[in-house]
PDB file of C-alpha atoms and ligand atoms in Angstrom:
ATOM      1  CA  UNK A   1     -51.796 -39.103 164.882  1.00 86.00           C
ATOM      2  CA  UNK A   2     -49.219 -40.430 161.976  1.00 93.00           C
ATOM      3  CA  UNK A   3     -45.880 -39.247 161.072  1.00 96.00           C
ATOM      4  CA  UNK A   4     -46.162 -37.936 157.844  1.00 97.00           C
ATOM      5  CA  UNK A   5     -43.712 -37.292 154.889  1.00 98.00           C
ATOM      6  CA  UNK A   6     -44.321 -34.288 153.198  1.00 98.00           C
ATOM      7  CA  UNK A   7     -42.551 -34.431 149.217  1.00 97.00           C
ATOM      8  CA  UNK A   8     -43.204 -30.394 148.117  1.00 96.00           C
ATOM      9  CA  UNK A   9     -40.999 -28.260 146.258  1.00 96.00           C
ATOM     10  CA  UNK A  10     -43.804 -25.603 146.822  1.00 95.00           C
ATOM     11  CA  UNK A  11     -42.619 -23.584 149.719  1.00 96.00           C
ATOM     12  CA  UNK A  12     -46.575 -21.741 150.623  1.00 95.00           C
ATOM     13  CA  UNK A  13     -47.965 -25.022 149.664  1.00 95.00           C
ATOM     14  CA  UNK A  14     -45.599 -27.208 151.937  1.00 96.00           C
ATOM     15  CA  UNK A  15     -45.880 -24.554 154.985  1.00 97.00           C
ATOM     16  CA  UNK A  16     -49.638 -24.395 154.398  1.00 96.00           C
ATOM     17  CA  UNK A  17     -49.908 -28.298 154.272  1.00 96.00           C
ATOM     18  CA  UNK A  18     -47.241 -28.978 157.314  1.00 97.00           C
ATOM     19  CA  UNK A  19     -49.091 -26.197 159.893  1.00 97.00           C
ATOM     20  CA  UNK A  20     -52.315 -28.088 158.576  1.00 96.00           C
ATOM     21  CA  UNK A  21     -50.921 -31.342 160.025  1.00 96.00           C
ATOM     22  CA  UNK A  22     -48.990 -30.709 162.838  1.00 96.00           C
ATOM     23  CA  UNK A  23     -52.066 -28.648 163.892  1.00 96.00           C
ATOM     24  CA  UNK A  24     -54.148 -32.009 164.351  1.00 94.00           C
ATOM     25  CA  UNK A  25     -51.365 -33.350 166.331  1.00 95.00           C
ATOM     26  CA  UNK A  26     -49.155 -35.325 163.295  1.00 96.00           C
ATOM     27  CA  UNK A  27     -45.830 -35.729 163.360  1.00 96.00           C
ATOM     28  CA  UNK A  28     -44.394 -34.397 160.017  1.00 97.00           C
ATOM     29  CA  UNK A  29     -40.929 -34.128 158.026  1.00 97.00           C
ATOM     30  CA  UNK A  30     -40.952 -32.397 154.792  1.00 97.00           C
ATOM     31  CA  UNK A  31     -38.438 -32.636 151.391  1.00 97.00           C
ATOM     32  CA  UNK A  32     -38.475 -30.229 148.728  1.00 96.00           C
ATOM     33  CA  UNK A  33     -37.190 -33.080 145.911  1.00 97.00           C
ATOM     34  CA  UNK A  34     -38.144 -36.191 144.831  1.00 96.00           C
ATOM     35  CA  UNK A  35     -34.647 -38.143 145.834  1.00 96.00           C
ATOM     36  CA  UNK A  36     -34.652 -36.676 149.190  1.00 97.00           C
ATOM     37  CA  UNK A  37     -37.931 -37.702 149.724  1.00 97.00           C
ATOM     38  CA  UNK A  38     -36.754 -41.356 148.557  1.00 96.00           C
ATOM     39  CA  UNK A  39     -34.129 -41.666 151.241  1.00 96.00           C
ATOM     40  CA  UNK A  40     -36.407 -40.625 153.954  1.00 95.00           C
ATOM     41  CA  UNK A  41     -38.573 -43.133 153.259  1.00 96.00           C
ATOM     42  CA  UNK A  42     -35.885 -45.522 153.648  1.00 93.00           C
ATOM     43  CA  UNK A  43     -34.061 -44.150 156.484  1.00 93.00           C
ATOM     44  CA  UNK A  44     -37.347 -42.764 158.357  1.00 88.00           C
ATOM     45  CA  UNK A  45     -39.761 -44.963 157.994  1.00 89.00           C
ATOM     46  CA  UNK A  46     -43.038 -42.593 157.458  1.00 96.00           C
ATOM     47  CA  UNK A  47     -46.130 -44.053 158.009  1.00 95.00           C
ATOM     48  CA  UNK A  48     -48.011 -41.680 155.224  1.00 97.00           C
ATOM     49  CA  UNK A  49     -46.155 -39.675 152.299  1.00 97.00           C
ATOM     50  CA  UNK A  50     -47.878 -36.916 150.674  1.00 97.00           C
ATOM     51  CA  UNK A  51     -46.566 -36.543 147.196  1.00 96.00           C
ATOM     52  CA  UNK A  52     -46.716 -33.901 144.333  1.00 95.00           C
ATOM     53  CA  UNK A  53     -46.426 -34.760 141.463  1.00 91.00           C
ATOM     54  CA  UNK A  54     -44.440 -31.709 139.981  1.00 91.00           C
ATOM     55  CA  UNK A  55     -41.343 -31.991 141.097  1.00 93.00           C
ATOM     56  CA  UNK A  56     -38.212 -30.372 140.065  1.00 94.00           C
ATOM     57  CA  UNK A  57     -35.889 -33.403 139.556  1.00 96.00           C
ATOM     58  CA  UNK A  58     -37.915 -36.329 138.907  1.00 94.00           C
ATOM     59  CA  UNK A  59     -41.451 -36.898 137.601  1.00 90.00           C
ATOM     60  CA  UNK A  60     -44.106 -37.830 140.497  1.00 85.00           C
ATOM     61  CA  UNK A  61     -45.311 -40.561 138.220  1.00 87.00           C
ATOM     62  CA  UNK A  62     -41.600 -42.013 138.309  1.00 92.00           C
ATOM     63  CA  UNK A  63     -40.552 -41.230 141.789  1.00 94.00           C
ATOM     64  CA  UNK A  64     -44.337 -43.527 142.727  1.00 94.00           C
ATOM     65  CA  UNK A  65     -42.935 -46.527 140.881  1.00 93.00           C
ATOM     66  CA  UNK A  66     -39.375 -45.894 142.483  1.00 94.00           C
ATOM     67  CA  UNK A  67     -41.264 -45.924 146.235  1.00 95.00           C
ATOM     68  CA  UNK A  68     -43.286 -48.515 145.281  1.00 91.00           C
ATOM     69  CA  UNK A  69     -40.013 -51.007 144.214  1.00 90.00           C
ATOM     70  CA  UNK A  70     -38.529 -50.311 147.792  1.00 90.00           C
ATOM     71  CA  UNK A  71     -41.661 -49.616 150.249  1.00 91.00           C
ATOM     72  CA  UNK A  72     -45.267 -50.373 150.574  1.00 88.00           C
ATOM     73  CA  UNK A  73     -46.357 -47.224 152.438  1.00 93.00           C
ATOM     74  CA  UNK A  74     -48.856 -45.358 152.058  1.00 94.00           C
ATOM     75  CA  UNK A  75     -48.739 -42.541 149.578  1.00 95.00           C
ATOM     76  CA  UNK A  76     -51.401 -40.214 148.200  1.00 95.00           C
ATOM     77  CA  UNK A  77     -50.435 -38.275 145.719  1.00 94.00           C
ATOM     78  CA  UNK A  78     -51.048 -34.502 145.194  1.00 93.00           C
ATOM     79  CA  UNK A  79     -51.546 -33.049 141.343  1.00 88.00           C
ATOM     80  CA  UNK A  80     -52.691 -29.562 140.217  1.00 81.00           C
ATOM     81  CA  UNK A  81     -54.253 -30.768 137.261  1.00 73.00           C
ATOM     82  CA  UNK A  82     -57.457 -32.060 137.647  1.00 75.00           C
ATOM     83  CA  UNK A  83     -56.246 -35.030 135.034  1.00 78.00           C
ATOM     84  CA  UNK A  84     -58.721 -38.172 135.007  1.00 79.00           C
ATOM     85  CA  UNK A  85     -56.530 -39.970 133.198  1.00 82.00           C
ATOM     86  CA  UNK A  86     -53.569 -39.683 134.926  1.00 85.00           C
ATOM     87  CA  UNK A  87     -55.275 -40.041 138.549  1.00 84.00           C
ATOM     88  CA  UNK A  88     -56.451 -43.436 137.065  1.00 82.00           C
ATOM     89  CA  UNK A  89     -52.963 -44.437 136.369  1.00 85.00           C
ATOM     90  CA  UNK A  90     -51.705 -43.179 139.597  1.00 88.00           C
ATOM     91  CA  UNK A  91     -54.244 -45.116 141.369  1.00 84.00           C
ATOM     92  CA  UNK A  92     -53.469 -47.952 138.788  1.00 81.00           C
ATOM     93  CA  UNK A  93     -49.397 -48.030 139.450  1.00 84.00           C
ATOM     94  CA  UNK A  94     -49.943 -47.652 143.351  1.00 85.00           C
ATOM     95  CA  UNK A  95     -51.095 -44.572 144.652  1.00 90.00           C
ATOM     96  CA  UNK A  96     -53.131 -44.992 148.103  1.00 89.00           C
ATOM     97  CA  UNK A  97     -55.376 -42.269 147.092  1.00 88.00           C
ATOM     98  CA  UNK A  98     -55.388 -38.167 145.482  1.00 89.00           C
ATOM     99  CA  UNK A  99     -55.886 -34.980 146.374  1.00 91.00           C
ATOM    100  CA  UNK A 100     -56.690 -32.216 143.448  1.00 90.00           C
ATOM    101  CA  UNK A 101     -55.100 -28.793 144.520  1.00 90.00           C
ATOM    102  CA  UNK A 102     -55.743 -26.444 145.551  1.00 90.00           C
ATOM    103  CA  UNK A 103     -56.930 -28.732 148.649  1.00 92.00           C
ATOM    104  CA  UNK A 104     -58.706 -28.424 152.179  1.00 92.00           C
ATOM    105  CA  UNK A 105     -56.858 -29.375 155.515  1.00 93.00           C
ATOM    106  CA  UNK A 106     -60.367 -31.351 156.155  1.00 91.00           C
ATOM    107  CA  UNK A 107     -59.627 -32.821 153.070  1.00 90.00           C
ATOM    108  CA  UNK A 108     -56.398 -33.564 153.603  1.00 94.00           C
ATOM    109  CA  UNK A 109     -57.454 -34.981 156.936  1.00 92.00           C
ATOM    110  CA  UNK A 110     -60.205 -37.100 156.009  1.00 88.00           C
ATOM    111  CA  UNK A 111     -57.945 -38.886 153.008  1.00 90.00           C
ATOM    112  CA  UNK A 112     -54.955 -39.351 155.490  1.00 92.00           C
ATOM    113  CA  UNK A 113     -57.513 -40.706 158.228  1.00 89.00           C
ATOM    114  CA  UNK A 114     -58.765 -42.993 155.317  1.00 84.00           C
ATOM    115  CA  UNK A 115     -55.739 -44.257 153.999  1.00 88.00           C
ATOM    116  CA  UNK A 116     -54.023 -45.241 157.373  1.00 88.00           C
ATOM    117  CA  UNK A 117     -57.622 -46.967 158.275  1.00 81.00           C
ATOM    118  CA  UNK A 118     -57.020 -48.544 155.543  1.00 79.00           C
ATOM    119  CA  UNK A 119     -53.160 -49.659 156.299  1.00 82.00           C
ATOM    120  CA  UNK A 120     -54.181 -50.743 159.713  1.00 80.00           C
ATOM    121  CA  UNK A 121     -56.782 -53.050 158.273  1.00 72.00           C
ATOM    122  CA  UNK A 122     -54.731 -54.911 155.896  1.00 72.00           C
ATOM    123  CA  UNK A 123     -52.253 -55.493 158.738  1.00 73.00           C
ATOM    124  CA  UNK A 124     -55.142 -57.436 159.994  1.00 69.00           C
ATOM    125  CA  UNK A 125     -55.765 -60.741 158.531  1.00 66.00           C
ATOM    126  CA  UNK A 126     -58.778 -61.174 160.068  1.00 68.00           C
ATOM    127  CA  UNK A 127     -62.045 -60.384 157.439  1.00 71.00           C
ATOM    128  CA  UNK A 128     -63.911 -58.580 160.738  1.00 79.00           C
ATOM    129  CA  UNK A 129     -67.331 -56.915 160.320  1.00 87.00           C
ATOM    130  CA  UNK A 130     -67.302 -53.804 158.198  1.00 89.00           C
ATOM    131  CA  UNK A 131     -69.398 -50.738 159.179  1.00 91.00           C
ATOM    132  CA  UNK A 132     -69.978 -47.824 156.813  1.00 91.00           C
ATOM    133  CA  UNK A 133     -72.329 -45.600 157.935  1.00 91.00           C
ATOM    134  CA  UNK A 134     -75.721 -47.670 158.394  1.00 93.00           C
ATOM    135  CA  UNK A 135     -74.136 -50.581 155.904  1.00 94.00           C
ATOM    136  CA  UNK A 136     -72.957 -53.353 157.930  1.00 94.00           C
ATOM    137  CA  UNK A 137     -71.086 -56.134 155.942  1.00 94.00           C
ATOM    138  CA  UNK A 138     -70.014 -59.404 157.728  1.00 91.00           C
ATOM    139  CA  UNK A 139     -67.118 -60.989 154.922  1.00 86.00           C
ATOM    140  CA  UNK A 140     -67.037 -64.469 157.478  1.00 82.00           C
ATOM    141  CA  UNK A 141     -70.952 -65.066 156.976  1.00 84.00           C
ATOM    142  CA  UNK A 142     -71.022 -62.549 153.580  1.00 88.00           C
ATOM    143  CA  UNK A 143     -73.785 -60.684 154.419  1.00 93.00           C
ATOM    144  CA  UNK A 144     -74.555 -57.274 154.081  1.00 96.00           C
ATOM    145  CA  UNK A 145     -77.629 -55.156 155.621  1.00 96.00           C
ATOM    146  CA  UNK A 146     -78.527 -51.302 155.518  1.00 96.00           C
ATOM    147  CA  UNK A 147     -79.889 -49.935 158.547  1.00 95.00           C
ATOM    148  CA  UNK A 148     -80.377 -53.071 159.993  1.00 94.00           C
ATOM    149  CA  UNK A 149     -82.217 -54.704 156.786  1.00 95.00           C
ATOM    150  CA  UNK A 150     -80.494 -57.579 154.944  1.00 96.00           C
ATOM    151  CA  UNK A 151     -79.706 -57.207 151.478  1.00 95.00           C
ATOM    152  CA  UNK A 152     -80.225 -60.198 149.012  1.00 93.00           C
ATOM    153  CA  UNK A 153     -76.827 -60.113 146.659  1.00 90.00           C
ATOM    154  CA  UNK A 154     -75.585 -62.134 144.342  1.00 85.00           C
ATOM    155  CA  UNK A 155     -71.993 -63.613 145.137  1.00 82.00           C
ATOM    156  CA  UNK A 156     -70.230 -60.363 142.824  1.00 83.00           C
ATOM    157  CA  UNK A 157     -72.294 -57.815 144.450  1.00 89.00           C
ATOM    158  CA  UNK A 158     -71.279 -59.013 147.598  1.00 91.00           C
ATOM    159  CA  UNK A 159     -67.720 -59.407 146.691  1.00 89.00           C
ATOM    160  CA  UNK A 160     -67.876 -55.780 144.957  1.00 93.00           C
ATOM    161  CA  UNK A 161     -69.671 -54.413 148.012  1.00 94.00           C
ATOM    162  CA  UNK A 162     -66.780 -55.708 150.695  1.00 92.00           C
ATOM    163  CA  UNK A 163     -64.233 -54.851 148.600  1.00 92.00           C
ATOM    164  CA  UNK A 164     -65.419 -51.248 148.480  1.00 94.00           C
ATOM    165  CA  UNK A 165     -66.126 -51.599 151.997  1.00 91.00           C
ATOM    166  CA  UNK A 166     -63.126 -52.657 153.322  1.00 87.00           C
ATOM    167  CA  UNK A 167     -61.561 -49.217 151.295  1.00 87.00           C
ATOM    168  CA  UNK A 168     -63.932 -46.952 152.755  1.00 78.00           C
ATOM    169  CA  UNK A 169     -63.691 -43.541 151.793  1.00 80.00           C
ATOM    170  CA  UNK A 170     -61.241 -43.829 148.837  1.00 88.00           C
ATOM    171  CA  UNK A 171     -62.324 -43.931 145.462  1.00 92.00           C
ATOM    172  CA  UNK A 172     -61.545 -47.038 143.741  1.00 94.00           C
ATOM    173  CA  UNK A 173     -61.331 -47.288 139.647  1.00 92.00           C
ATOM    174  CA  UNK A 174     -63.145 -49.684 137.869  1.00 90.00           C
ATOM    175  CA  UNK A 175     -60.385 -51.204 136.475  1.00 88.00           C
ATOM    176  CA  UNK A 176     -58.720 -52.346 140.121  1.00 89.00           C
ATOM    177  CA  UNK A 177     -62.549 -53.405 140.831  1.00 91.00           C
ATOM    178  CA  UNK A 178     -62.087 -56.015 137.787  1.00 87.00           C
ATOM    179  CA  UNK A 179     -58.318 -57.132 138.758  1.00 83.00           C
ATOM    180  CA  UNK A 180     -59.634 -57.695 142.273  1.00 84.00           C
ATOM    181  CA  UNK A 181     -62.783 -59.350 142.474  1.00 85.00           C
ATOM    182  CA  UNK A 182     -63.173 -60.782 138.925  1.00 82.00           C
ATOM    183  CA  UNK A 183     -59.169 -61.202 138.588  1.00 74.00           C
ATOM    184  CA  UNK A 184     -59.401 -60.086 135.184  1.00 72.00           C
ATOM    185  CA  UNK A 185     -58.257 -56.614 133.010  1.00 68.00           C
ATOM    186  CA  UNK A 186     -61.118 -56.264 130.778  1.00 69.00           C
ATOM    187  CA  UNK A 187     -64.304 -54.860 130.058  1.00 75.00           C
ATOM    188  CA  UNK A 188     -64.808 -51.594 132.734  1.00 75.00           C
ATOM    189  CA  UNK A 189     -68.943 -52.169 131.681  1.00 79.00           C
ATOM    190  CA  UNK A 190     -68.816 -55.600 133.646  1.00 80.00           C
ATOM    191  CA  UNK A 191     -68.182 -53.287 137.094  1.00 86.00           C
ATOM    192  CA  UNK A 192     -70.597 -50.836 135.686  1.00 86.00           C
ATOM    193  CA  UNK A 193     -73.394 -52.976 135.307  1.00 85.00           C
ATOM    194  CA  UNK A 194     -72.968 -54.871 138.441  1.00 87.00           C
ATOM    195  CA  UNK A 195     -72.606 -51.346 139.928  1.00 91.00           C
ATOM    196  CA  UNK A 196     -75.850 -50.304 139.027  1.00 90.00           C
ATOM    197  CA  UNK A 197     -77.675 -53.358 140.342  1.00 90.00           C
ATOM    198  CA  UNK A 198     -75.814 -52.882 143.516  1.00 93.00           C
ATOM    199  CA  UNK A 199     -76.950 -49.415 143.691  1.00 93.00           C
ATOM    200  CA  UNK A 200     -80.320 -50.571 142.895  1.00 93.00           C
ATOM    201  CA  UNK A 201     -80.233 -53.220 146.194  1.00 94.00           C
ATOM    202  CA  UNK A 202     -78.733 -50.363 148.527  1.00 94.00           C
ATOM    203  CA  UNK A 203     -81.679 -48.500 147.689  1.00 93.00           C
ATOM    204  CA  UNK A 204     -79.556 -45.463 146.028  1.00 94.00           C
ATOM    205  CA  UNK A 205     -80.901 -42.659 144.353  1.00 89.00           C
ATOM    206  CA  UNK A 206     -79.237 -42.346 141.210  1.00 84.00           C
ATOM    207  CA  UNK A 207     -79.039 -38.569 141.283  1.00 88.00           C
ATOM    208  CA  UNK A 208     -78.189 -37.831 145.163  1.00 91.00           C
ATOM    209  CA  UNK A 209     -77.149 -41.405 145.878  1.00 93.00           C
ATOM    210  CA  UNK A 210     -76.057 -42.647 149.696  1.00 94.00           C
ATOM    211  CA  UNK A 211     -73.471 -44.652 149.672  1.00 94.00           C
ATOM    212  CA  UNK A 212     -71.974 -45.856 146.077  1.00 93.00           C
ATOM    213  CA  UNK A 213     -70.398 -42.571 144.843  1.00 92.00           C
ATOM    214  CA  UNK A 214     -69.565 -42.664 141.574  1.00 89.00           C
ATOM    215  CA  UNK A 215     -66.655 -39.978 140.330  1.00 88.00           C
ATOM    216  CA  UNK A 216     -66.542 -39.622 136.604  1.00 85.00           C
ATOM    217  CA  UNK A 217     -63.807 -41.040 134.875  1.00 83.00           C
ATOM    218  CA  UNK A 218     -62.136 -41.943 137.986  1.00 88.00           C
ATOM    219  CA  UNK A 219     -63.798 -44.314 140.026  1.00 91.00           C
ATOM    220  CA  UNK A 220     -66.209 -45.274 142.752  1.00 93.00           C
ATOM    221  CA  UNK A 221     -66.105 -44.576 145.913  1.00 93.00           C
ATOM    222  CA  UNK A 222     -68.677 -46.040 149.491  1.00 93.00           C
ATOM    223  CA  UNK A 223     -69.158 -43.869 151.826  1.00 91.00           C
ATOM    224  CA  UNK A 224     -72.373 -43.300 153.626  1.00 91.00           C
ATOM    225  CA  UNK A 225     -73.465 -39.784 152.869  1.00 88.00           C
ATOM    226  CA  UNK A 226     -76.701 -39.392 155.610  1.00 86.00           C
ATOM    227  CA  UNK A 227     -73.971 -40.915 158.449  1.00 74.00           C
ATOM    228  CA  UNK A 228     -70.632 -39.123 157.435  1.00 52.00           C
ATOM    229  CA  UNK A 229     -69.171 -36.175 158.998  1.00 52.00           C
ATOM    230  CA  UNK A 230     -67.963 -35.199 155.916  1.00 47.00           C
ATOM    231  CA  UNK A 231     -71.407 -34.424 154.029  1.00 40.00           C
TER     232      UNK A 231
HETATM  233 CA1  LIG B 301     -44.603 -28.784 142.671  1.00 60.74          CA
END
């Protein structure tokens, strides 16, 4: 349960998305422009916004950096076009995570679940045990085993591997993989490559892999597809 900011000037797809949420027991408040949706961040205090990107009086991309100079809350952002390149940047500039429209309520559910697992997490200093599915990484002793069988990494994999982990179920692009856990901007085929010899320690099948998912253009994302509810 989250109270939720709703930023739609789309009056079917704001009902739609608001009866989808208040269904499953959120608490929700809804603006039809970008500036109103500004204030009520300020003066409400969400703990998720849902933001689309077409909006009638300022760009999504812009309103994102204006949210982003005042608040650090969550925010995934909502676009009709199915743009790789601009999902990148959105991740990039400090979107949480995206939803493609038309979307789900599942959908909507398991990426709002995600990203406030995710906010609750980094309110917790503490590196604790990760679980996805049946891989189990410990960031205090940095190791890592699937279904109970340690994995042999290399210092990057691991590092890769928990930082993945400890975003579970959001995809993350390559290039906040490099600024992250190398601390550097280039070369994307640095992540790839370690990527693929992670994949090939997890035991992943390239074609119908289980847990490194990788979405074309956009990211990667670990999720355990034989333990999640959402396969
Ligand atoms: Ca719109």
């Amino acid at each position: 349960m989250a109270h939720v900011l709703v930023i739609e000037d789309d009056p079917g797809i704001r009902s739609a998305v608001i009866r989808a949420l208040t269904a499953r027991g959120h608490a929700v408040d809804s603006t039809t422009t970008g500036l109103d949706g500004l204030q009520h961040i300020l003066s409400g205090d969400p703990e998720v916004v849902i933001l689309d990107l077409g909006l009638p009086d300022v760009p999504g991309e812009r309103l994102l950096g204006m949210i982003r100079s005042v608040s650090q809350v969550p925010i995934i952002v909502a676009t009709a076009r199915d743009d790789e390149e601009l999902i990148v940047r959105l991740l990039d500039e400090g979107a949480d995570d995206y939803l493609v429209k038309p979307y789900s309520p599942e959908q909507l559910e398991a990426r709002l679940r995600a990203v406030l697992r995710r906010a609750a997490a980094a309110a917790d200093p503490t590196p604790a045990a990760v679980t996805v599915g049946g891989l189990e990484i410990d960031p205090a002793r940095r190791t890592a085993s699937v279904d109970g069988a340690p994995l042999d990494l290399t210092r990057l994999e691991f590092d890769v591997l928990a930082y993945l982990a400890a975003n579970p179920g959001r995809v993350v692009s390559r290039k906040e993989l490099l600024r992250e856990v190398w601390q550097r901007t280039d070369s994307a085929r640095t992540v790839d490559v370690h990527l693929s010899w992670l994949r090939r320690k997890l035991g992943d099948d390239l074609d119908d892999p289980r847990f490194i998912h990788v979405h074309r253009g956009v990211g990667v994302l670990l999720e355990d597809s034989v333990a999640s509810p959402d396969a």
